[in-house]
PDB file of C-alpha atoms in Angstrom:
ATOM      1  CA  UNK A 838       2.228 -59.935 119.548  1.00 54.00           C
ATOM      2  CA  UNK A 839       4.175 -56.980 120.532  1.00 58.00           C
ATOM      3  CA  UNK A 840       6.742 -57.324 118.109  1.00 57.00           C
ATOM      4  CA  UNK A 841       3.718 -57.168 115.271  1.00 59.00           C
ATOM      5  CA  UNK A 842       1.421 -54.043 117.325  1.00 68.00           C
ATOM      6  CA  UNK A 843       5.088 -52.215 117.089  1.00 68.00           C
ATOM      7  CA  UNK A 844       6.322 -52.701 113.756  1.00 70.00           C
ATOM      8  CA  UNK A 845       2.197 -52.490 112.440  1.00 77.00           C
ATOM      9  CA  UNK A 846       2.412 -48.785 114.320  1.00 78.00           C
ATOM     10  CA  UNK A 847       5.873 -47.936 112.754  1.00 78.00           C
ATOM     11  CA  UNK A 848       4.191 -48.554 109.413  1.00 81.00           C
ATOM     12  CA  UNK A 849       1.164 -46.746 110.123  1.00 84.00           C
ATOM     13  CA  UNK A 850       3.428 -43.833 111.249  1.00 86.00           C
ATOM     14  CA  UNK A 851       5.727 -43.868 107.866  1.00 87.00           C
ATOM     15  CA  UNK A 852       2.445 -44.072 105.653  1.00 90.00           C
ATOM     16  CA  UNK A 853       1.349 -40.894 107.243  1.00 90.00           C
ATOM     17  CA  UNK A 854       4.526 -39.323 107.258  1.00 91.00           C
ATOM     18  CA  UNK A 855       4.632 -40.221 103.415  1.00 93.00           C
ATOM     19  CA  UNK A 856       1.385 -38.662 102.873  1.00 92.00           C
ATOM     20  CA  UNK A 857       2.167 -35.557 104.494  1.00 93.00           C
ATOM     21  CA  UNK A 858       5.158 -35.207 102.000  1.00 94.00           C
ATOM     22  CA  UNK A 859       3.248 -35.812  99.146  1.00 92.00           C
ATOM     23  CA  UNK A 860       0.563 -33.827  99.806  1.00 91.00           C
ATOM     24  CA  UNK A 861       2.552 -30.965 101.123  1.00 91.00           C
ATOM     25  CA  UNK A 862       5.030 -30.806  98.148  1.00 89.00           C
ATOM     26  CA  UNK A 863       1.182 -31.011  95.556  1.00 85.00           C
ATOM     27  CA  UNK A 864      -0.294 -28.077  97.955  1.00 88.00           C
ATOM     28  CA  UNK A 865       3.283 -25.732  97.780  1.00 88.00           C
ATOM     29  CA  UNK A 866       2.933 -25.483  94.028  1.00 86.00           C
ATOM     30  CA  UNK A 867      -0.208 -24.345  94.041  1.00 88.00           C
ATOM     31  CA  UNK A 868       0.059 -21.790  97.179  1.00 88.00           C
ATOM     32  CA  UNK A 869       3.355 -20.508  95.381  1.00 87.00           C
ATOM     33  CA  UNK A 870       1.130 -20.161  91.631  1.00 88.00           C
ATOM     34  CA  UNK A 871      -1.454 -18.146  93.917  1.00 89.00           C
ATOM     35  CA  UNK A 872       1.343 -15.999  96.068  1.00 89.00           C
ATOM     36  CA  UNK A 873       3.195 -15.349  92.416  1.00 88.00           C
ATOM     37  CA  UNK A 874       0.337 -14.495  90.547  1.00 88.00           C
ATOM     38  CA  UNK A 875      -0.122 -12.138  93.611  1.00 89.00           C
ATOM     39  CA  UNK A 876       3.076 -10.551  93.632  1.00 87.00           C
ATOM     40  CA  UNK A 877       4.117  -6.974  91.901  1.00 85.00           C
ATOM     41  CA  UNK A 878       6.601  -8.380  89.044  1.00 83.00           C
ATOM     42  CA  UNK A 879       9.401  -6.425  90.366  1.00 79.00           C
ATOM     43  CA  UNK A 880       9.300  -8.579  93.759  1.00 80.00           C
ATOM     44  CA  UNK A 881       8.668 -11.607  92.126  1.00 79.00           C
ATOM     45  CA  UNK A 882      12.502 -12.238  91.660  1.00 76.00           C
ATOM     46  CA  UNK A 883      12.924 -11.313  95.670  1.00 72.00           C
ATOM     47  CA  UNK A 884      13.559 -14.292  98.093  1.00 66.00           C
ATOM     48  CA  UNK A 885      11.009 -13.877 100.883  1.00 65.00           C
ATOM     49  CA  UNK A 886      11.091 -17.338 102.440  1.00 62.00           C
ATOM     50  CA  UNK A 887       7.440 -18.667 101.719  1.00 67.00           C
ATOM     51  CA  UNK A 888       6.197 -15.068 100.773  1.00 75.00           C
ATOM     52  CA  UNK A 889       3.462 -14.663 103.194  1.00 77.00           C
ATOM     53  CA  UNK A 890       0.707 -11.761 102.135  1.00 76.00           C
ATOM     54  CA  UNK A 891       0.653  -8.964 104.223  1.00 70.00           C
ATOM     55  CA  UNK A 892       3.731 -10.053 105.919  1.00 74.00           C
ATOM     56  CA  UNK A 893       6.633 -10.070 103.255  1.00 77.00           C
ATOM     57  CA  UNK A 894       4.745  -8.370 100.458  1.00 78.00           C
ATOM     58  CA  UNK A 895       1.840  -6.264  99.734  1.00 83.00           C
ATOM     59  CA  UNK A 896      -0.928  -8.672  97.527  1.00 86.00           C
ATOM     60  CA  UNK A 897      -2.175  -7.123  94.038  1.00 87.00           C
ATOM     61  CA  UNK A 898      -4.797  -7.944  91.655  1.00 89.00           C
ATOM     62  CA  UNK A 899      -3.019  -5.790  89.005  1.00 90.00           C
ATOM     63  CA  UNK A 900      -1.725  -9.703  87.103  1.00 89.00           C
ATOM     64  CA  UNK A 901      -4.815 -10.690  87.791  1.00 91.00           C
ATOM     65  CA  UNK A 902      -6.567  -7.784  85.990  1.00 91.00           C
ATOM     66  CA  UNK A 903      -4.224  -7.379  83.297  1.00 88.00           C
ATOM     67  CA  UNK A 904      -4.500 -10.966  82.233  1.00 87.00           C
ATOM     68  CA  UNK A 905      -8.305 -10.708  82.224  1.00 88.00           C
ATOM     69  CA  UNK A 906      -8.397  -7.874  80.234  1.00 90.00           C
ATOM     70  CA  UNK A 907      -6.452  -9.369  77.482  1.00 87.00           C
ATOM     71  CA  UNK A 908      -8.901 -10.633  74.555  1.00 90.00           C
ATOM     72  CA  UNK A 909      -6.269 -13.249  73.664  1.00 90.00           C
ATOM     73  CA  UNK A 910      -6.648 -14.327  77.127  1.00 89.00           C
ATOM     74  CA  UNK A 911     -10.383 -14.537  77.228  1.00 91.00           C
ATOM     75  CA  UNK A 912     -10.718 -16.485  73.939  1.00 94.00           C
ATOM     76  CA  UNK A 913      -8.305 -18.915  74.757  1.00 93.00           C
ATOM     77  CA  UNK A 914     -10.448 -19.853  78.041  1.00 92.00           C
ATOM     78  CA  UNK A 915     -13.643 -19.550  76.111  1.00 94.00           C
ATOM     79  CA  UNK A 916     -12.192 -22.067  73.787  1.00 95.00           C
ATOM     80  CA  UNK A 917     -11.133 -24.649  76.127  1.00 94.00           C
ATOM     81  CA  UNK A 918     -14.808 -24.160  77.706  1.00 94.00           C
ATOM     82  CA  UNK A 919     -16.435 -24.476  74.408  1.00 95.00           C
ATOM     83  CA  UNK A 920     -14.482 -27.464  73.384  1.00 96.00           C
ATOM     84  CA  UNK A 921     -14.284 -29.561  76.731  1.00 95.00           C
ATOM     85  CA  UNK A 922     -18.141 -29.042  77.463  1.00 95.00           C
ATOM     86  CA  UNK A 923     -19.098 -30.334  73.524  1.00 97.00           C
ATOM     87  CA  UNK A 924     -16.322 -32.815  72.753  1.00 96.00           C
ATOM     88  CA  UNK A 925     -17.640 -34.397  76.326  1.00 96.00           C
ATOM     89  CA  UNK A 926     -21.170 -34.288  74.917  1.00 96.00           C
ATOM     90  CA  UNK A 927     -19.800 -36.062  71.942  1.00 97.00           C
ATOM     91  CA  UNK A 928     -18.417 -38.630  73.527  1.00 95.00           C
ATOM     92  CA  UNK A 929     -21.354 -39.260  75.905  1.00 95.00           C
ATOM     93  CA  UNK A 930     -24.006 -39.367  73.455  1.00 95.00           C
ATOM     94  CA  UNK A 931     -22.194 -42.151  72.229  1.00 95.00           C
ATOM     95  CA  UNK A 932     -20.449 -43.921  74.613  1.00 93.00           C
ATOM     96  CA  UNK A 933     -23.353 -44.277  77.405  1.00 94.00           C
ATOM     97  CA  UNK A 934     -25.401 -46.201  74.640  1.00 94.00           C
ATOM     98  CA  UNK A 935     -22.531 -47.859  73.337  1.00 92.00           C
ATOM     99  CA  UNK A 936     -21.246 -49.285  76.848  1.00 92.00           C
ATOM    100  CA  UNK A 937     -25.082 -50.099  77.262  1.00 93.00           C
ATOM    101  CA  UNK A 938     -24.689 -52.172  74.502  1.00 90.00           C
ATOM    102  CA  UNK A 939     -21.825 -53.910  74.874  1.00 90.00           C
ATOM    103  CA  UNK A 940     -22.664 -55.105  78.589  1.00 89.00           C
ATOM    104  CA  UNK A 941     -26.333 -56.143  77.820  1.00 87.00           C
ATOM    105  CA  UNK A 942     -26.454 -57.646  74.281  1.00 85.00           C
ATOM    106  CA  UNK A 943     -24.491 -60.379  72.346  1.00 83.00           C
ATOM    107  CA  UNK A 944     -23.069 -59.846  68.696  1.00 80.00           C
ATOM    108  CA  UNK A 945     -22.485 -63.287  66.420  1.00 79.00           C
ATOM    109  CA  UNK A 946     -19.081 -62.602  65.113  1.00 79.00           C
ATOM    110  CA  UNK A 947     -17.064 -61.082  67.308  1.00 80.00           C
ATOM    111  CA  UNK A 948     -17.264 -61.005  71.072  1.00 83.00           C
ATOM    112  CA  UNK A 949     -18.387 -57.964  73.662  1.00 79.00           C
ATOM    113  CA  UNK A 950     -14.721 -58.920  75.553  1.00 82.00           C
ATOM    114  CA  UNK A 951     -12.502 -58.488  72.293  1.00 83.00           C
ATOM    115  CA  UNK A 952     -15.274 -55.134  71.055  1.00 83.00           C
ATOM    116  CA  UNK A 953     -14.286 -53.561  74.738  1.00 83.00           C
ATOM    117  CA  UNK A 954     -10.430 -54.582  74.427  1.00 84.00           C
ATOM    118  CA  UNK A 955     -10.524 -52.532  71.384  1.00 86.00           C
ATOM    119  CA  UNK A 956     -11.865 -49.821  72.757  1.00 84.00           C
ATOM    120  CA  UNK A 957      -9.778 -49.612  75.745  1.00 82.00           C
ATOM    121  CA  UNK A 958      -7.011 -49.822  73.685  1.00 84.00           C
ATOM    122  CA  UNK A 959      -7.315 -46.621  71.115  1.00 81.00           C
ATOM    123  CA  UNK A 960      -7.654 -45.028  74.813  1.00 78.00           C
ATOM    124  CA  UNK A 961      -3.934 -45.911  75.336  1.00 82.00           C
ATOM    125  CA  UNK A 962      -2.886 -45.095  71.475  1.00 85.00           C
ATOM    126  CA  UNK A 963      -0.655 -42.297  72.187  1.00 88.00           C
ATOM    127  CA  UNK A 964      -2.008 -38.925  70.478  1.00 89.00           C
ATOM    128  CA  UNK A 965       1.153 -38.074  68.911  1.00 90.00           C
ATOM    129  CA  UNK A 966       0.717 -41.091  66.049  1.00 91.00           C
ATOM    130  CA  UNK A 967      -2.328 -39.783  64.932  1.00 91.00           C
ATOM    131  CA  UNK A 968      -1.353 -36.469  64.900  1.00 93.00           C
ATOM    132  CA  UNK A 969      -0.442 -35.910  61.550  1.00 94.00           C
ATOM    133  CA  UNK A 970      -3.502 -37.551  60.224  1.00 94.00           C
ATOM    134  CA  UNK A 971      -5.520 -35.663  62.342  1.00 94.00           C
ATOM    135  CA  UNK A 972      -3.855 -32.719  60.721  1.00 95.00           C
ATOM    136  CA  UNK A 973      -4.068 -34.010  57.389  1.00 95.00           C
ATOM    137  CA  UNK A 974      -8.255 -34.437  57.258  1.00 95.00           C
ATOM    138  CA  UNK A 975      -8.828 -31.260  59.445  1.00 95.00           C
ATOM    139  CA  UNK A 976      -6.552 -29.265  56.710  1.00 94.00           C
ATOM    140  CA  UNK A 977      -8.616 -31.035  53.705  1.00 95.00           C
ATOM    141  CA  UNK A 978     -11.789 -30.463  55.207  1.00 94.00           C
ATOM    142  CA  UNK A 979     -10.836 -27.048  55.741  1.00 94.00           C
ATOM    143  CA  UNK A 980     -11.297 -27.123  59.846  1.00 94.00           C
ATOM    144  CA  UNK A 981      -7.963 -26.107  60.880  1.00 94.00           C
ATOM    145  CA  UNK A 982      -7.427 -23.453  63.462  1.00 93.00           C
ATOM    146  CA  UNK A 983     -11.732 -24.223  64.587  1.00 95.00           C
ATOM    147  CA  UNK A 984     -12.911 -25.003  67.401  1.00 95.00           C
ATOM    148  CA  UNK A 985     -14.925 -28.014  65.688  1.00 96.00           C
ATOM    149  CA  UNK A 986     -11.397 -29.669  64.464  1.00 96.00           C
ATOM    150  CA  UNK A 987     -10.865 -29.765  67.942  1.00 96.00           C
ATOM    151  CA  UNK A 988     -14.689 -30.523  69.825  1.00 97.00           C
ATOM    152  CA  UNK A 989     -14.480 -33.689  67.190  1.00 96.00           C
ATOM    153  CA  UNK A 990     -10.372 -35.045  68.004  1.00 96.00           C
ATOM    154  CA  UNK A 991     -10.973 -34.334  71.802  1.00 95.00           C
ATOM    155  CA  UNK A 992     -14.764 -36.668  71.627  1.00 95.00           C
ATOM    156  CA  UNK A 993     -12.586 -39.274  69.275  1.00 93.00           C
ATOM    157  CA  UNK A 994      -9.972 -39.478  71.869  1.00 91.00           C
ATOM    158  CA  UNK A 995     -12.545 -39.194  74.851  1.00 93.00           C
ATOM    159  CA  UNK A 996     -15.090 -42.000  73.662  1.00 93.00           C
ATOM    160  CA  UNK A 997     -13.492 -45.113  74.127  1.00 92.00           C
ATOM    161  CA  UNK A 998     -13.196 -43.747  78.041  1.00 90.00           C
ATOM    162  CA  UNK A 999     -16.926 -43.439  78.012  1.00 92.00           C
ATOM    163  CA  UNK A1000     -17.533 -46.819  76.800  1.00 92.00           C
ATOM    164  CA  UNK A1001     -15.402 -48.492  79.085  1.00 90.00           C
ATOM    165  CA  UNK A1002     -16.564 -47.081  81.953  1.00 89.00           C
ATOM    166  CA  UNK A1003     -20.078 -47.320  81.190  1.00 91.00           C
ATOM    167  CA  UNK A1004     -19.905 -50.877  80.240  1.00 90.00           C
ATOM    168  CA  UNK A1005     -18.689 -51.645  83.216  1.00 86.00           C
ATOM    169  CA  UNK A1006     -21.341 -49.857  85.392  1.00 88.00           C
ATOM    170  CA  UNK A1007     -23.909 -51.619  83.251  1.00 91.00           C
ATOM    171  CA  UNK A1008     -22.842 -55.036  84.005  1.00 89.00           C
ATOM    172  CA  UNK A1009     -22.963 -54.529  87.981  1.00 86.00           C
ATOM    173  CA  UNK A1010     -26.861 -53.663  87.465  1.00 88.00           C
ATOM    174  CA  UNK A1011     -29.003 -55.964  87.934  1.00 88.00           C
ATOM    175  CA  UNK A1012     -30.671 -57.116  84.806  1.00 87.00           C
ATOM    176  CA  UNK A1013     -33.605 -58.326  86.569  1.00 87.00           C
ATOM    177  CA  UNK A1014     -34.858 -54.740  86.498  1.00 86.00           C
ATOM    178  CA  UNK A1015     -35.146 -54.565  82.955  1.00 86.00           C
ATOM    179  CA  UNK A1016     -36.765 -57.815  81.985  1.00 85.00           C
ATOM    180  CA  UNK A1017     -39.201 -56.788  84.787  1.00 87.00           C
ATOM    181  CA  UNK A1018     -40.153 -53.428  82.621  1.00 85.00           C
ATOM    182  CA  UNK A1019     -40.758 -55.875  79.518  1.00 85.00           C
ATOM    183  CA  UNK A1020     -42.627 -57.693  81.350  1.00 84.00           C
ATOM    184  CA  UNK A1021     -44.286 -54.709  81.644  1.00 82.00           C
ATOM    185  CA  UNK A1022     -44.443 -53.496  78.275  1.00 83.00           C
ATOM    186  CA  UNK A1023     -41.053 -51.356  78.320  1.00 84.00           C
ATOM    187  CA  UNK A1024     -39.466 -51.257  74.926  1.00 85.00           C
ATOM    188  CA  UNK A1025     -35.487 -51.693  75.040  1.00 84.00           C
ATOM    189  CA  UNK A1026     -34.938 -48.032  74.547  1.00 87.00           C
ATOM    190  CA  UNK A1027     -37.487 -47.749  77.316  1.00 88.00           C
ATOM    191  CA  UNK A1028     -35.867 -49.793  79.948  1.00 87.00           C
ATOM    192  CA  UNK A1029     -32.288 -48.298  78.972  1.00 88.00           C
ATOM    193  CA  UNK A1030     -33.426 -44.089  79.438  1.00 89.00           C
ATOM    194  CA  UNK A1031     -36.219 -45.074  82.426  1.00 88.00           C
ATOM    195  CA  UNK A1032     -34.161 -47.724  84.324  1.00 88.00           C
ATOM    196  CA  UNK A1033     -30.688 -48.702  83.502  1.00 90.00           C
ATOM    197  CA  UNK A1034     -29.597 -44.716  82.857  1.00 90.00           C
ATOM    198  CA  UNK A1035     -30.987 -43.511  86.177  1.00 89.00           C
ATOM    199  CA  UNK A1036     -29.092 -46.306  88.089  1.00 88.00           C
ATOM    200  CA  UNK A1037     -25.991 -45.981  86.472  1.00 89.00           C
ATOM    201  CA  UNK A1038     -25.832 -41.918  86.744  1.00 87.00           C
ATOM    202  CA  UNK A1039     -23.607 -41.543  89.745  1.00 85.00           C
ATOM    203  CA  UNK A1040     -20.990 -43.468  87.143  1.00 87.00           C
ATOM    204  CA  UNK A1041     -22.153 -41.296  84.102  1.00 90.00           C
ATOM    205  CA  UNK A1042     -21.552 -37.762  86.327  1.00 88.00           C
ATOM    206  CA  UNK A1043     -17.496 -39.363  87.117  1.00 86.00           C
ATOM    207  CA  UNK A1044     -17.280 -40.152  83.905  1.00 90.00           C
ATOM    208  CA  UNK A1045     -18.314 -36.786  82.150  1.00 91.00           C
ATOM    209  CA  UNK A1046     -15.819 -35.246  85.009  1.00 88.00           C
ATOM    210  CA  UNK A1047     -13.108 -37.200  83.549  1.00 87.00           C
ATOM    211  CA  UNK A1048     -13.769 -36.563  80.112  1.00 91.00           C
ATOM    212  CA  UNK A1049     -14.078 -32.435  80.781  1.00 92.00           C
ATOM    213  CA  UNK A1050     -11.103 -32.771  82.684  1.00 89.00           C
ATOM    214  CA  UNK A1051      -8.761 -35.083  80.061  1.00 91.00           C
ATOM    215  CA  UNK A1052     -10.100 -32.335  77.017  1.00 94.00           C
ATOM    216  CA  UNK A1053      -9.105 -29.638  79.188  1.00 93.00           C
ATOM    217  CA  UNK A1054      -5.559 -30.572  79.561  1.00 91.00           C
ATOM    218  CA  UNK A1055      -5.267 -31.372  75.975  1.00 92.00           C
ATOM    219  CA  UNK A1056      -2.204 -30.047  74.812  1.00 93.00           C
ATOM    220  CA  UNK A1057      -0.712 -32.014  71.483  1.00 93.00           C
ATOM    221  CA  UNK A1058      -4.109 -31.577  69.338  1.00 94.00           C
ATOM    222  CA  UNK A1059      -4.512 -27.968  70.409  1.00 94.00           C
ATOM    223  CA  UNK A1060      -0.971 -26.968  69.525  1.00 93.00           C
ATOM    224  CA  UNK A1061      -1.149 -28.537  66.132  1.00 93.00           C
ATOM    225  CA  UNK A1062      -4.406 -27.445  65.220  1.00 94.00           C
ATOM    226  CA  UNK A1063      -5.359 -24.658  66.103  1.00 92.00           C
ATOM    227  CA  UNK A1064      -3.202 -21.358  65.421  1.00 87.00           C
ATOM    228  CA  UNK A1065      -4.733 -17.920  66.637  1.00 86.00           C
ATOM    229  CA  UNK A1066      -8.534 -18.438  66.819  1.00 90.00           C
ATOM    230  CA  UNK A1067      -8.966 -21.949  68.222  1.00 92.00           C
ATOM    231  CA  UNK A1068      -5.928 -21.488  70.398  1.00 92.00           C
ATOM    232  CA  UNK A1069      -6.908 -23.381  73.960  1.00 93.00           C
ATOM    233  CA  UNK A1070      -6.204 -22.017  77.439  1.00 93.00           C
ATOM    234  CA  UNK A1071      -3.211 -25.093  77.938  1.00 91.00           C
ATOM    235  CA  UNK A1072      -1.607 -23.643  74.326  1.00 91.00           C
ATOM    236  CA  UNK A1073      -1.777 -19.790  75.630  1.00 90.00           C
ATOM    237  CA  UNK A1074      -0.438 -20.694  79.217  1.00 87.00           C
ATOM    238  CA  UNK A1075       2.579 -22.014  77.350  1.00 82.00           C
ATOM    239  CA  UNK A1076       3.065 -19.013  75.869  1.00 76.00           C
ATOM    240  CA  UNK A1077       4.074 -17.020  78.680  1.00 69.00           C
ATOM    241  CA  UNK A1078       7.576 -15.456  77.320  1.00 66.00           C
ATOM    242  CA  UNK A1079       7.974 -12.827  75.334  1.00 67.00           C
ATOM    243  CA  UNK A1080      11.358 -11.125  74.051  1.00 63.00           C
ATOM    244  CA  UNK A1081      12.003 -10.030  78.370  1.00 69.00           C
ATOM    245  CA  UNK A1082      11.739 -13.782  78.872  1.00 72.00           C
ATOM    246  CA  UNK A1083       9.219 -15.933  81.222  1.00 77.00           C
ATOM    247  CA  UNK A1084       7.013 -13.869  82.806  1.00 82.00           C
ATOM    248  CA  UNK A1085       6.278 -15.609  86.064  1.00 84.00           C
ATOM    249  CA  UNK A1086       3.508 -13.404  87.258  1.00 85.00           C
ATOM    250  CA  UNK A1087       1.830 -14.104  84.296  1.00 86.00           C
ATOM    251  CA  UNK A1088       2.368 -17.693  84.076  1.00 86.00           C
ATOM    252  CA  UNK A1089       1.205 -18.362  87.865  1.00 88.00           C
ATOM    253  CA  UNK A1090      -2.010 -16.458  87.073  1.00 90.00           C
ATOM    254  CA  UNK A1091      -2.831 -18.900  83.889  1.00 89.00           C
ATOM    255  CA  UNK A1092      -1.704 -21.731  85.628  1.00 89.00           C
ATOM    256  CA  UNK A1093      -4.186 -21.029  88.438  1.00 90.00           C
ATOM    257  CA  UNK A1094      -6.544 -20.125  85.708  1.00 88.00           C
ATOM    258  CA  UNK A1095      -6.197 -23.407  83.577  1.00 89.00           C
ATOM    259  CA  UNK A1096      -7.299 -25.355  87.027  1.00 87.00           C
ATOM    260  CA  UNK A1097      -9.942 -23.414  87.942  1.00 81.00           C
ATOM    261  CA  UNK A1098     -12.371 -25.592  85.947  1.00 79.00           C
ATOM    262  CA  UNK A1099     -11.230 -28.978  86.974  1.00 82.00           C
ATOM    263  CA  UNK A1100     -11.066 -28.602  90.253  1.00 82.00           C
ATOM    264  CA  UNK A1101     -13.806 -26.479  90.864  1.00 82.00           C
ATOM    265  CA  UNK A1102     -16.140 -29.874  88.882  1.00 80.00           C
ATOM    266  CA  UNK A1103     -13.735 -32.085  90.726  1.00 79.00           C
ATOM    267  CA  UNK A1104     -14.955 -30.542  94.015  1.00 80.00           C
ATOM    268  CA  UNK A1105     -18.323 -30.708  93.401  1.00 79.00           C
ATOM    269  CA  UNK A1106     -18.759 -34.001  92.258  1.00 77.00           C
ATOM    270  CA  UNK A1107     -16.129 -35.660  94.104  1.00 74.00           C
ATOM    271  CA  UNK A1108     -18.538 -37.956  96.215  1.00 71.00           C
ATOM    272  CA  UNK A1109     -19.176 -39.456  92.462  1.00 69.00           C
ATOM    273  CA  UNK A1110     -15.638 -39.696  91.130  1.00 68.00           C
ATOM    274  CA  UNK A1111     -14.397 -43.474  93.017  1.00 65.00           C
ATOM    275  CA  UNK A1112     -17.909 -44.871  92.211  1.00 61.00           C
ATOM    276  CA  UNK A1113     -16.787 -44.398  88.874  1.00 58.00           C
ATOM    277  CA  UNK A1114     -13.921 -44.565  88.934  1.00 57.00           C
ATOM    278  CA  UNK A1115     -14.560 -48.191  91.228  1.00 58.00           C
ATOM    279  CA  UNK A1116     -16.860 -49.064  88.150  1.00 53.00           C
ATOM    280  CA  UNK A1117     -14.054 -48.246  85.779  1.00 45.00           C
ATOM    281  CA  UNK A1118     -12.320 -51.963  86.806  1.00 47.00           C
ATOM    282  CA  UNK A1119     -12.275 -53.579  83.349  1.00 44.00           C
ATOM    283  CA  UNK A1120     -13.669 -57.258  83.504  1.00 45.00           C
ATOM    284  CA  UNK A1121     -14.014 -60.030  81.255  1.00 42.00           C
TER     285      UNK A1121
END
């Protein structure tokens, strides 16, 4: 029995000690974004140790207000806002009803197990084979460099998440509840936006986190889309370099920027996130 408390502490002790790497090294990049984007250019090349404010350097807002003043800068994050909150509308208008329907009624010729495999797997289809295509329609329907080409790739992309996820949640209600309220009278529709949507809305908040967060980060689409107007916040914080080369200050000030948003929602909502994401487990 000693032999098993010992070696059951030594693991406990390693797991913690492996945490505190991991989460250190995830915490230094972002304290380093925020102590660059802080920094007068000219000491941003200077080796202070861990830069400490106040201590090794005098803080400035002056990236900070030069970035925001730049109308480039503004309509890229406008963009990304505009996009993320209406391609996750998209995708929720149609995926909450859609999961509904694949966890609560049966189709003849082909089953609700093969209709969610499906789904779950043009989640996985990587971007960059539909890309062209993408391209191709948005060009012949005239819709390149808009933020619509983009609201409608990013809800494509985003939809099969939502229908998965909600599915799932849908299944672990009890369906008692609803033939109760037709019992009552309740149409479908009735017991689906009265009882079954309530219930499942701790799922539906993680999931429209998710979405917000995976359009946000959308890169590939953006880039090939969208050219000055449409350009998204992940496009114009890759754009950091001029002819002087990278402009750290810069680029640490959009970086902090471009997770603003998602952690900020992540934050807020993070109490609904592993219901979710617990409701996310795909069964048959």
């Amino acid at each position: 029995m000693g032999v098993v408390r010992k070696r059951s502490k030594v693991a406990l002790v390693f797991r913690y000690v492996l945490v505190g790497i991991i989460l250190f090294w995830a915490l230094f990049m972002i304290y380093w974004g925020v102590v660059t984007s802080l920094k007068p250019p000219a000491e941003t090349f200077t080796v202070t140790g861990l830069s400490v404010p106040f201590i090794q350097f005098r803080p400035t807002l002056e990236n900070w207000r030069t970035e925001l003043s730049v109308r480039e800068s503004r309509m890229a994050l406008l963009n990304s806002i505009v996009v993320a909150i209406f391609a996750t509308l998209i995708a929720m208008a149609l995926g909450v009803p859609a999961g509904y329907a694949l966890a609560r009624f049966k189709f003849r010729r082909i089953r609700n197990r093969d209709l969610t495999i499906w789904y779950l797997s043009q989640r996985v289809l990587p971007p960059v084979v539909v890309v062209i295509p993408f391209f191709l329609i948005m060009r012949t329907l005239r819709l390149l460099d808009t933020r619509l080409a983009l609201i409608l790739v990013n809800a494509t992309f985003t939809l099969p998440f939502a229908v998965v996820i909600t599915r799932q949640a849908f299944q672990e209600l009890p369906v008692e509840l609803e033939e109760a309220a037709a019992v009552d009278g309740c149409s479908e529709f009735t017991a689906f936006w009265k009882i079954a949507l309530p219930l499942a809305a701790p799922t539906i908040v993680a999931v429209v986190a998710i979405c917000v967060a995976f359009t946000w980060n959308e890169f590939l689409f953006a880039l090939s889309l969208t050219s000055l107007r449409a350009k998204t916040f992940p496009v114009y914080l890759a754009g950091a370099e001029d002819t002087r080369g990278v402009q750290f200050w810069f680029m640490a000030t959009r970086s902090i920027l471009a997770l603003g948003l998602p952690v900020v929602l992540a934050v807020a909502i993070q109490k609904y996130i592993v219901r979710g994401l617990t409701f996310g487990a795909v069964k048959g």
